[in-house]
Structures are given as structure tokens and as C-alpha cells.
Amino acid sequence: MKERRLKRLLVCGAAGFIGSHFVKLLRRTRPEIEITVLDKLTYAGNPANLAELEKTAGYRFVRGDIADGEMVDHLAGQVDAIVNFAAETHVDRSLLDPFAFVVTDVLGTGVLAEAARKHGHEVFLLVSTDEVYGDVAEGRSQETDAFRPRSPYSASKAGGELLAWSYQVSHGLPLIVTRGSNNYGPNQFPEKIVPLFITNALDGMELPIYGDGSAVRDYIYVEDHCRGIDAALHRGAPGEAYNLGTGTETSGNEVAAAVVELTGLDGAKVGRVMDRAGHDYRYALDVRKAAEELGWSAEVGFREGMERTVRWYRENESWWRPLRNGEYWDFYKLNYRPAEVQ
Ligand code: NAD
Ligand code: DAU
């Protein structure tokens, strides 16, 4: 497959979980590409994730907001493509504070699309999510399926995507979209199920399962997802979306069981809490298009990925311990309520 040759990239939101793995992957595999990272450093952005790249040639970090048109325009004028990871990303937080999601995930995406159009970029890669398809009762979501987002987070991601697609139609923006499934691995802020359960287990705390724990997700190891984004960026066709997932389904109960086994936590610590409002009970992706057109597929199985992830959290307590601070526990108290009050 023919690859496009990019020289200078603006990668937004790369101080977070997936973006930091993506930038480190690029540095290892495509060191000729100059990278500028733009990140607002919200609670989820962590300079430690990119510390090994500081002061290395061909890399620079700029603190700023993707919704800041002037700053984005300035930086976009210095590169040939944008890859956007920047977003508010936690569904439970979106239920408490939806408008932060609208500003970043919709307006911010629009600002980036406008800058990419204005500067005639070769490609604009938008990192989207399988959540835009909504709850999938049967079958698997294909890239051509309608959007049915059901949370303020997924509605904001869908809104940002639609705005970017409108630029593709109206202005010929060379847009490529990836729709990834649930990522897990090192450096994930301990609010999503996998790192929250692992850090709770290491602290001897209860693992809070929403509802009956039967909701399923397609858990993908973060490095597999990043390879997929790299494949879409270099080999994807403008105007196309690509689902990136493993094609397997794992329930919340199965995630808890894996964490109990791998950390040695007492199984009695698995507890039920009040269900998430509007909980999507199943996401399932058809991932054939990425395999056929990008030559990509996930390689790390759930068991292997969980072993690596638990090992990383055990060995890197100094990374996650400071994140479980006052603001973190304030959110925790608001979000987690006993199941019996349902
Ligand atoms: P994250 O929450 O770990 O990191 C988000 C990053 O974006 C942080 O560094 C934060 O500081 C930055 N950011 C937030 N608002 C910003 C703004 N206005 N301007 C500049 N930077 C800003 O997120 P993640 O889990 O790494 O997800 C990255 C992207 O991948 C998101 O777009 C998300 O929707 C998408 N995605 C995530 C998953 C998943 O399972 N985590 C799956 C599929 C797609
Ligand atoms: O599917 C991709 C999406 O995956 C990304 O777009 C989002 O940014 C990312 O946050 C993630 O969303 P989910 O809502 O699927 O992930 P979360 O880890 O929050 O929840 C996964 C499942 O686990 C879901 O069924 C809810 C359940 N859960 C979650 C938490 C945090 C629990 O049972 N207990 C918990 O404490």
C-alpha cells in the first residue's frame, strides 16, 4: 500500500492517555516527522506522559486550547497535517458537566477543521469513537451506520465529527476519521474502568460495578489502537472512516474478575453501585474495513494486555498516586452511589 509522506504534524491532546502513546510510537517508527503537541493540560493531561521526549530534536510542546482560533491558526500554518486526540473523554463526567464537552469536542474540532482547510493541509485525522453508533442491540457497527449517540460525551463527539464531515463535503477537507473502541494500558487516568479497578484493587478498595455488570465493550490495548491511527494517517483515504477494535466482547464482570485474579484482591471486594444513567449496554464494531484497506488488525489479546497493564500500575505507583487527589475523590463521591438507592 502506498504511504503518504508527512513532514510536520500538529498532534492535539497528546499529553493524555492515547495521544501520548501515539506520539511515542511515531518518534520510534517515523523519527523524520517533526511533531508539535498542543494540549490544554486539563485534569487528564499529564506532562509526565511525554517527559521522555522533552528537549529531543524535532519535538516541541505548546500549552493551549484547541478552541482558541488564533493559536490554532498560528500553529496550523507551520505543519502539513493535524491529528486530533484533544477531547473531554469521560462519559460519567459528561453527565455532570456536559458543556465542557460541547466546547472542546464540538467547537474545538470545528476550529481545527477550519484551520486545516485554511492552510490547505494534506490530511486532517480526527480520532473519534465507537460510541457515536450508540448502544448496539444486535450485529456489529459498520462505518456507514447512522449515528445514535446517547450520552453528552458521545453526542459531543458525534457533533464534532459531523462538523468535520461538513467541511469535507463543503470545502473538500481531506478528512480521515478513526472510530476506536475502549482503550486500556499504561498511563490511563484512573477514572475509566480498567485503571480505576486496578488502582482500587492495589489500594484494597471495592471495585464498583455499575448495575449488573453485564454491559459489554470491545477492549483494545492502547498500542494496537495507535498503530491503527498511524495506518489510517499514512494509508487511509480522505473522506473515509475506519473502525478500530478487536471484534471481541468483554463484560464489566469479566474485567473485574481479571483484575481480582491479576492483583490478588479478595473477590468479595467486587461490589455493585448505582447504574450509569443511560448506560449503553453493548458496543460492537465490524473491523473488516481497517483490515482490508489499511492492512491493520489488533494483536494484543485481553489477557496479555491486562497482564501488561496490571504490571505497569504496580510498578508505577508514583505516576497514578498523585492523580487520586482531592478533586478526584470529590468526583468519586458524586458519581458512585450505593446500588440500593436505585
Ligand atoms: P484523555 O482524557 O486521556 O486525554 C485527553 C487530552 O486532551 C488531555 O491531555 C487533555 O489535557 C487534552 N485536552 C482536553 N481538552 C483540550 C482542549 N480544549 N484543548 C487542548 N487539549 C485538550 O483522552 P484519551 O482517552 O487519550 O482519548 C483521546 C481521544 O481518543 C479522544 O478524542 C477520545 O474521544 C478518543 N477515544 C478514546 C477512547 C478511550 O477508550 N479512551 C476510545 C476511542 C476514542
Ligand atoms: O468505546 C470507546 C469509549 O470508551 C471512549 O470513547 C471513551 O472516551 C472512554 O471513556 C470509554 O467509554 P466507556 O463509557 O465505555 O468507558 P468506561 O471505562 O467509563 O466504562 C466501561 C464499562 O464499564 C461501561 O459499561 C461502564 C462500566 N463501568 C465503568 C466504570 C468507570 C463500571 O461498571 N464501573 C466503573 O467504575
Short mmCIF file of C-alpha atoms and ligand atoms in Angstrom, two decimals:
data_model
loop_
_atom_site.label_atom_id
_atom_site.label_comp_id
_atom_site.label_asym_id
_atom_site.label_seq_id
_atom_site.Cartn_x
_atom_site.Cartn_y
_atom_site.Cartn_z
CA MET A 1 0.00 0.00 0.00
CA LYS A 2 1.31 3.46 -0.92
CA GLU A 3 2.01 5.68 2.09
CA ARG A 4 1.72 9.47 2.26
CA ARG A 5 4.87 11.21 3.41
CA LEU A 6 4.19 13.75 6.14
CA LYS A 7 6.95 16.02 7.38
CA ARG A 8 5.42 18.18 10.12
CA LEU A 9 2.48 17.22 12.33
CA LEU A 10 0.38 19.08 14.88
CA VAL A 11 -0.87 16.49 17.39
CA CYS A 12 -3.56 17.87 19.70
CA GLY A 13 -4.37 16.35 23.10
CA ALA A 14 -1.19 14.26 23.20
CA ALA A 15 -0.49 14.79 26.92
CA GLY A 16 -3.40 12.43 27.60
CA PHE A 17 -3.54 8.65 27.50
CA ILE A 18 -3.82 7.59 23.84
CA GLY A 19 -2.19 10.67 22.30
CA SER A 20 0.98 10.24 24.37
CA HIS A 21 1.31 6.60 23.23
CA PHE A 22 0.72 7.72 19.64
CA VAL A 23 3.43 10.40 19.74
CA LYS A 24 5.91 7.97 21.33
CA LEU A 25 5.08 5.40 18.62
CA LEU A 26 5.70 7.99 15.89
CA ARG A 27 9.01 9.05 17.43
CA ARG A 28 10.16 5.40 17.43
CA THR A 29 8.93 4.43 13.99
CA ARG A 30 8.97 7.68 11.98
CA PRO A 31 11.65 9.86 13.59
CA GLU A 32 11.86 12.05 10.46
CA ILE A 33 8.44 13.62 11.25
CA GLU A 34 8.60 16.86 13.27
CA ILE A 35 5.92 16.92 15.95
CA THR A 36 4.28 19.84 17.71
CA VAL A 37 1.97 18.83 20.56
CA LEU A 38 -0.84 21.21 21.52
CA ASP A 39 -2.52 20.38 24.83
CA LYS A 40 -4.53 22.38 27.37
CA LEU A 41 -3.37 20.17 30.26
CA THR A 42 -6.79 19.58 31.80
CA TYR A 43 -7.03 17.16 34.75
CA ALA A 44 -6.49 14.36 32.16
CA GLY A 45 -3.40 15.88 30.55
CA ASN A 46 -0.13 14.93 32.20
CA PRO A 47 3.29 16.26 31.12
CA ALA A 48 4.86 13.15 32.70
CA ASN A 49 3.36 11.11 29.83
CA LEU A 50 5.65 12.93 27.39
CA ALA A 51 8.63 13.59 29.69
CA GLU A 52 10.97 11.28 27.74
CA LEU A 53 10.50 13.46 24.62
CA GLU A 54 11.31 16.79 26.26
CA LYS A 55 14.23 18.60 24.65
CA THR A 56 14.56 15.96 21.89
CA ALA A 57 15.12 17.17 18.33
CA GLY A 58 12.00 17.51 16.16
CA TYR A 59 9.61 17.69 19.11
CA ARG A 60 8.02 20.62 20.93
CA PHE A 61 5.17 21.06 23.40
CA VAL A 62 2.76 24.03 23.39
CA ARG A 63 0.19 24.51 26.12
CA GLY A 64 -3.10 25.78 24.68
CA ASP A 65 -6.74 25.17 23.83
CA ILE A 66 -7.96 23.70 20.52
CA ALA A 67 -10.94 26.08 20.77
CA ASP A 68 -8.53 29.08 20.64
CA GLY A 69 -8.80 30.00 16.94
CA GLU A 70 -5.85 32.39 16.89
CA MET A 71 -3.39 29.98 18.47
CA VAL A 72 -4.58 27.05 16.34
CA ASP A 73 -4.33 29.14 13.16
CA HIS A 74 -0.77 30.11 14.04
CA LEU A 75 0.35 26.52 14.71
CA ALA A 76 -1.57 25.06 11.76
CA GLY A 77 0.35 27.40 9.45
CA GLN A 78 3.57 25.58 10.41
CA VAL A 79 2.55 21.96 9.66
CA ASP A 80 1.16 19.78 6.83
CA ALA A 81 -1.40 17.86 8.89
CA ILE A 82 -3.31 17.76 12.18
CA VAL A 83 -4.12 14.67 14.24
CA ASN A 84 -6.70 15.41 16.91
CA PHE A 85 -6.93 13.48 20.18
CA ALA A 86 -7.94 16.50 22.31
CA ALA A 87 -11.32 15.98 23.92
CA GLU A 88 -13.18 15.70 27.17
CA THR A 89 -13.46 11.92 27.29
CA HIS A 90 -15.22 10.56 30.38
CA VAL A 91 -18.90 9.62 29.96
CA ASP A 92 -19.67 9.94 33.70
CA ARG A 93 -18.20 13.44 33.85
CA SER A 94 -20.26 14.41 30.79
CA LEU A 95 -23.41 13.59 32.78
CA LEU A 96 -22.35 16.12 35.44
CA ASP A 97 -20.77 18.85 33.27
CA PRO A 98 -21.90 18.49 29.63
CA PHE A 99 -20.97 21.92 28.28
CA ALA A 100 -17.21 21.47 28.74
CA PHE A 101 -17.66 18.56 26.30
CA VAL A 102 -19.57 20.67 23.79
CA VAL A 103 -16.92 23.40 23.82
CA THR A 104 -13.91 21.12 23.30
CA ASP A 105 -15.35 18.16 21.39
CA VAL A 106 -17.60 20.17 19.03
CA LEU A 107 -16.29 23.75 18.86
CA GLY A 108 -12.63 22.73 19.28
CA THR A 109 -12.93 20.16 16.50
CA GLY A 110 -14.54 22.81 14.28
CA VAL A 111 -11.69 25.24 14.96
CA LEU A 112 -9.16 22.58 13.91
CA ALA A 113 -11.14 21.73 10.75
CA GLU A 114 -11.28 25.41 9.80
CA ALA A 115 -7.51 25.81 10.28
CA ALA A 116 -6.77 22.64 8.28
CA ARG A 117 -8.95 23.96 5.45
CA LYS A 118 -7.42 27.43 5.52
CA HIS A 119 -3.85 26.15 5.39
CA GLY A 120 -4.54 23.52 2.70
CA HIS A 121 -3.38 20.58 4.81
CA GLU A 122 -2.73 17.22 3.23
CA VAL A 123 -4.88 15.41 5.79
CA PHE A 124 -6.95 16.08 8.93
CA LEU A 125 -7.17 12.96 11.09
CA LEU A 126 -9.91 13.07 13.70
CA VAL A 127 -9.77 10.46 16.45
CA SER A 128 -13.39 9.55 17.10
CA THR A 129 -15.10 6.75 18.98
CA ASP A 130 -17.36 3.71 18.57
CA GLU A 131 -19.74 5.48 20.98
CA VAL A 132 -21.12 7.61 18.11
CA TYR A 133 -23.06 4.49 16.97
CA GLY A 134 -24.77 4.25 20.37
CA ASP A 135 -26.00 1.06 22.01
CA VAL A 136 -25.85 -1.86 19.55
CA ALA A 137 -28.53 -4.46 20.37
CA GLU A 138 -27.60 -6.82 17.53
CA GLY A 139 -24.87 -7.26 14.93
CA ARG A 140 -21.84 -5.01 14.56
CA SER A 141 -21.50 -1.33 13.69
CA GLN A 142 -20.22 -0.58 10.22
CA GLU A 143 -18.67 2.72 9.17
CA THR A 144 -21.77 3.60 7.12
CA ASP A 145 -24.19 3.13 10.05
CA ALA A 146 -26.21 6.08 11.36
CA PHE A 147 -25.06 7.93 14.48
CA ARG A 148 -27.19 7.30 17.57
CA PRO A 149 -25.18 8.84 20.44
CA ARG A 150 -26.89 8.61 23.84
CA SER A 151 -24.64 10.47 26.32
CA PRO A 152 -23.46 14.10 26.34
CA TYR A 153 -19.93 12.75 25.66
CA SER A 154 -20.89 10.67 22.64
CA ALA A 155 -23.27 13.36 21.35
CA SER A 156 -20.40 15.88 21.54
CA LYS A 157 -18.01 13.51 19.73
CA ALA A 158 -20.70 12.89 17.07
CA GLY A 159 -21.29 16.65 16.79
CA GLY A 160 -17.58 17.33 16.27
CA GLU A 161 -17.38 14.57 13.69
CA LEU A 162 -20.42 15.89 11.80
CA LEU A 163 -18.93 19.37 11.74
CA ALA A 164 -15.69 17.96 10.33
CA TRP A 165 -17.64 15.91 7.73
CA SER A 166 -19.46 19.10 6.70
CA TYR A 167 -16.03 20.64 5.95
CA GLN A 168 -15.18 17.58 3.89
CA VAL A 169 -18.36 17.98 1.82
CA SER A 170 -18.43 21.79 1.58
CA HIS A 171 -14.73 22.61 1.35
CA GLY A 172 -13.10 19.36 0.26
CA LEU A 173 -11.29 18.97 3.61
CA PRO A 174 -9.16 15.78 3.33
CA LEU A 175 -10.75 14.27 6.45
CA ILE A 176 -9.94 10.80 7.78
CA VAL A 177 -11.83 9.58 10.86
CA THR A 178 -10.96 6.66 13.13
CA ARG A 179 -13.61 5.24 15.46
CA GLY A 180 -11.85 3.32 18.19
CA SER A 181 -13.24 1.03 20.85
CA ASN A 182 -12.38 1.05 24.60
CA ASN A 183 -8.65 1.54 25.14
CA TYR A 184 -6.68 0.32 28.13
CA GLY A 185 -2.99 0.16 29.02
CA PRO A 186 -0.31 2.19 30.83
CA ASN A 187 -0.82 5.92 31.57
CA GLN A 188 -4.64 5.90 31.56
CA PHE A 189 -6.15 8.34 34.05
CA PRO A 190 -7.72 6.18 36.80
CA GLU A 191 -11.34 7.08 36.02
CA LYS A 192 -12.10 4.59 33.23
CA ILE A 193 -13.00 1.05 34.29
CA VAL A 194 -9.64 -0.72 33.82
CA PRO A 195 -7.28 1.70 35.62
CA LEU A 196 -9.94 2.55 38.23
CA PHE A 197 -10.41 -1.11 39.11
CA ILE A 198 -6.66 -1.79 39.14
CA THR A 199 -5.79 1.19 41.37
CA ASN A 200 -8.73 0.43 43.69
CA ALA A 201 -7.55 -3.20 43.91
CA LEU A 202 -3.97 -2.16 44.68
CA ASP A 203 -5.39 0.06 47.45
CA GLY A 204 -7.59 -2.78 48.78
CA MET A 205 -10.78 -0.89 47.84
CA GLU A 206 -14.05 -2.13 46.35
CA LEU A 207 -14.39 -2.45 42.55
CA PRO A 208 -17.62 -0.54 41.80
CA ILE A 209 -19.60 -2.30 39.06
CA TYR A 210 -22.46 -0.36 37.52
CA GLY A 211 -25.75 -2.24 37.60
CA ASP A 212 -25.47 -5.98 36.99
CA GLY A 213 -22.06 -5.77 35.25
CA SER A 214 -23.36 -7.32 32.03
CA ALA A 215 -22.61 -4.31 29.77
CA VAL A 216 -20.03 -5.29 27.16
CA ARG A 217 -17.25 -3.35 25.49
CA ASP A 218 -14.52 -4.15 22.94
CA TYR A 219 -11.32 -3.57 24.95
CA ILE A 220 -8.32 -2.73 22.77
CA TYR A 221 -4.74 -2.42 24.02
CA VAL A 222 -3.67 1.20 23.51
CA GLU A 223 -0.61 0.43 21.34
CA ASP A 224 -2.79 -1.56 18.92
CA HIS A 225 -5.15 1.43 18.63
CA CYS A 226 -2.20 3.78 18.00
CA ARG A 227 -0.86 1.54 15.21
CA GLY A 228 -4.33 1.70 13.66
CA ILE A 229 -4.38 5.51 13.81
CA ASP A 230 -0.90 5.58 12.27
CA ALA A 231 -2.11 3.27 9.47
CA ALA A 232 -5.13 5.50 8.80
CA LEU A 233 -2.99 8.65 8.83
CA HIS A 234 -0.47 7.27 6.34
CA ARG A 235 -2.54 4.86 4.25
CA GLY A 236 -6.17 5.93 4.77
CA ALA A 237 -8.24 7.52 2.01
CA PRO A 238 -9.53 11.07 2.53
CA GLY A 239 -13.29 11.07 3.06
CA GLU A 240 -13.24 7.67 4.82
CA ALA A 241 -13.90 6.49 8.38
CA TYR A 242 -12.29 3.36 9.87
CA ASN A 243 -13.48 1.32 12.85
CA LEU A 244 -10.57 0.27 15.07
CA GLY A 245 -11.34 -2.53 17.51
CA THR A 246 -10.60 -6.16 18.28
CA GLY A 247 -14.03 -7.62 17.47
CA THR A 248 -14.28 -9.30 20.90
CA GLU A 249 -16.77 -8.56 23.69
CA THR A 250 -15.94 -8.39 27.40
CA SER A 251 -18.39 -7.59 30.21
CA GLY A 252 -17.76 -5.40 33.26
CA ASN A 253 -17.96 -8.55 35.41
CA GLU A 254 -15.18 -10.12 33.30
CA VAL A 255 -13.00 -7.01 33.67
CA ALA A 256 -13.49 -7.18 37.47
CA ALA A 257 -12.66 -10.91 37.53
CA ALA A 258 -9.43 -10.32 35.58
CA VAL A 259 -8.38 -7.52 37.95
CA VAL A 260 -9.18 -9.65 41.03
CA GLU A 261 -7.12 -12.52 39.65
CA LEU A 262 -4.14 -10.48 38.45
CA THR A 263 -3.85 -8.28 41.55
CA GLY A 264 -4.71 -11.00 44.08
CA LEU A 265 -7.54 -8.88 45.52
CA ASP A 266 -10.18 -10.66 47.60
CA GLY A 267 -13.11 -11.37 45.19
CA ALA A 268 -15.57 -10.24 47.88
CA LYS A 269 -14.45 -6.69 47.16
CA VAL A 270 -16.36 -6.66 43.85
CA GLY A 271 -19.41 -4.52 44.60
CA ARG A 272 -22.47 -3.21 42.81
CA VAL A 273 -23.17 0.52 42.61
CA MET A 274 -26.00 2.51 41.06
CA ASP A 275 -26.07 2.08 37.28
CA ARG A 276 -24.85 4.82 34.91
CA ALA A 277 -27.75 6.96 33.62
CA GLY A 278 -28.49 5.99 30.01
CA HIS A 279 -25.88 3.20 30.17
CA ASP A 280 -25.06 1.78 26.72
CA TYR A 281 -25.08 -1.98 27.24
CA ARG A 282 -23.24 -3.06 24.14
CA TYR A 283 -20.73 -1.67 21.66
CA ALA A 284 -19.56 -3.98 18.88
CA LEU A 285 -17.52 -2.99 15.85
CA ASP A 286 -17.16 -4.56 12.44
CA VAL A 287 -13.42 -4.13 11.90
CA ARG A 288 -13.05 -5.68 8.45
CA LYS A 289 -12.59 -2.38 6.59
CA ALA A 290 -9.43 -1.42 8.53
CA ALA A 291 -8.02 -4.91 7.96
CA GLU A 292 -8.76 -4.92 4.24
CA GLU A 293 -7.96 -1.30 3.35
CA LEU A 294 -5.25 -0.39 5.88
CA GLY A 295 -3.69 -3.80 6.48
CA TRP A 296 -4.20 -3.29 10.21
CA SER A 297 -5.55 -5.51 12.96
CA ALA A 298 -5.22 -5.65 16.74
CA GLU A 299 -2.55 -8.04 18.03
CA VAL A 300 -2.66 -7.98 21.83
CA GLY A 301 -5.33 -10.21 23.41
CA PHE A 302 -7.29 -9.12 26.50
CA ARG A 303 -5.44 -11.45 28.87
CA GLU A 304 -1.98 -10.39 27.67
CA GLY A 305 -2.96 -6.70 27.66
CA MET A 306 -4.38 -6.91 31.19
CA GLU A 307 -1.22 -8.63 32.47
CA ARG A 308 0.92 -5.86 30.99
CA THR A 309 -1.39 -3.16 32.35
CA VAL A 310 -1.60 -4.52 35.91
CA ARG A 311 2.21 -4.89 35.93
CA TRP A 312 2.62 -1.27 34.79
CA TYR A 313 0.30 0.13 37.51
CA ARG A 314 2.07 -1.97 40.15
CA GLU A 315 5.46 -0.64 39.05
CA ASN A 316 4.39 2.99 38.51
CA GLU A 317 2.56 3.98 41.66
CA SER A 318 4.40 7.33 41.58
CA TRP A 319 2.54 8.09 38.30
CA TRP A 320 -1.01 7.39 39.48
CA ARG A 321 -0.94 8.04 43.22
CA PRO A 322 -0.85 11.89 42.91
CA LEU A 323 -3.83 11.78 40.50
CA ARG A 324 -6.08 10.30 43.19
CA ASN A 325 -6.24 13.70 44.92
CA GLY A 326 -8.98 15.93 46.43
CA GLU A 327 -10.72 16.76 43.13
CA TYR A 328 -10.62 13.07 42.18
CA TRP A 329 -12.35 11.95 45.38
CA ASP A 330 -14.91 14.82 45.09
CA PHE A 331 -15.91 13.43 41.68
CA TYR A 332 -15.83 9.87 43.04
CA LYS A 333 -18.28 10.73 45.85
CA LEU A 334 -20.66 12.45 43.43
CA ASN A 335 -20.54 9.65 40.86
CA TYR A 336 -20.62 6.47 42.93
CA ARG A 337 -23.75 5.78 44.93
CA PRO A 338 -24.83 2.52 46.60
CA ALA A 339 -26.94 0.22 44.41
CA GLU A 340 -29.77 0.02 46.98
CA VAL A 341 -30.79 3.68 46.45
CA GLN A 342 -31.78 2.93 42.80
P1 NAD B 1 -7.63 11.65 27.82
O1 NAD B 1 -8.80 12.16 28.59
O2 NAD B 1 -6.65 10.73 28.47
O3 NAD B 1 -6.77 12.89 27.26
C1 NAD B 1 -7.37 13.99 26.63
C2 NAD B 1 -6.28 15.01 26.38
O4 NAD B 1 -6.85 16.14 25.71
C3 NAD B 1 -5.64 15.55 27.67
O5 NAD B 1 -4.25 15.63 27.53
C4 NAD B 1 -6.25 16.94 27.81
O6 NAD B 1 -5.41 17.85 28.53
C5 NAD B 1 -6.43 17.34 26.36
N1 NAD B 1 -7.46 18.36 26.17
C6 NAD B 1 -8.73 18.36 26.66
N2 NAD B 1 -9.37 19.47 26.26
C7 NAD B 1 -8.49 20.17 25.48
C8 NAD B 1 -8.59 21.39 24.77
N3 NAD B 1 -9.71 22.12 24.77
N4 NAD B 1 -7.52 21.81 24.06
C9 NAD B 1 -6.35 21.08 24.05
N5 NAD B 1 -6.22 19.93 24.73
C10 NAD B 1 -7.28 19.47 25.43
O7 NAD B 1 -8.22 11.02 26.48
P2 NAD B 1 -7.90 9.64 25.75
O8 NAD B 1 -8.58 8.55 26.46
O9 NAD B 1 -6.46 9.58 25.49
O10 NAD B 1 -8.69 9.88 24.38
C11 NAD B 1 -8.06 10.59 23.31
C12 NAD B 1 -9.03 10.69 22.15
O11 NAD B 1 -9.41 9.39 21.74
C13 NAD B 1 -10.32 11.43 22.47
O12 NAD B 1 -10.68 12.19 21.35
C14 NAD B 1 -11.33 10.33 22.70
O13 NAD B 1 -12.64 10.75 22.40
C15 NAD B 1 -10.84 9.29 21.74
N6 NAD B 1 -11.14 7.89 22.09
C16 NAD B 1 -10.86 7.43 23.34
C17 NAD B 1 -11.08 6.10 23.65
C18 NAD B 1 -10.78 5.53 25.01
O14 NAD B 1 -11.14 4.39 25.27
N7 NAD B 1 -10.10 6.24 25.89
C19 NAD B 1 -11.62 5.25 22.66
C20 NAD B 1 -11.90 5.76 21.39
C21 NAD B 1 -11.64 7.09 21.12
O1 DAU B 2 -15.93 3.00 23.49
C1 DAU B 2 -14.95 4.00 23.44
C2 DAU B 2 -15.12 4.88 24.65
O2 DAU B 2 -14.70 4.11 25.77
C3 DAU B 2 -14.32 6.18 24.56
O3 DAU B 2 -14.82 6.95 23.50
C4 DAU B 2 -14.45 6.95 25.88
O4 DAU B 2 -13.63 8.11 25.85
C5 DAU B 2 -13.99 6.05 27.01
O5 DAU B 2 -14.20 6.72 28.24
C6 DAU B 2 -14.76 4.75 27.01
O6 DAU B 2 -16.14 4.96 27.39
P1 DAU B 2 -16.92 3.89 28.30
O7 DAU B 2 -18.04 4.58 28.96
O8 DAU B 2 -17.24 2.67 27.53
O9 DAU B 2 -15.72 3.52 29.33
P2 DAU B 2 -15.75 3.34 30.91
O10 DAU B 2 -14.41 2.79 31.27
O11 DAU B 2 -16.19 4.57 31.60
O12 DAU B 2 -16.84 2.22 31.12
C7 DAU B 2 -16.66 0.92 30.53
C8 DAU B 2 -17.77 0.00 31.04
O13 DAU B 2 -17.55 -0.25 32.44
C9 DAU B 2 -19.17 0.58 30.95
O14 DAU B 2 -20.09 -0.47 30.70
C10 DAU B 2 -19.41 1.16 32.32
C11 DAU B 2 -18.65 0.20 33.23
N1 DAU B 2 -18.08 0.80 34.45
C12 DAU B 2 -17.28 1.90 34.32
C13 DAU B 2 -16.71 2.49 35.44
C14 DAU B 2 -15.83 3.72 35.30
C15 DAU B 2 -18.32 0.23 35.69
O15 DAU B 2 -19.03 -0.79 35.82
N2 DAU B 2 -17.76 0.81 36.80
C16 DAU B 2 -16.97 1.92 36.71
O16 DAU B 2 -16.48 2.40 37.78
#
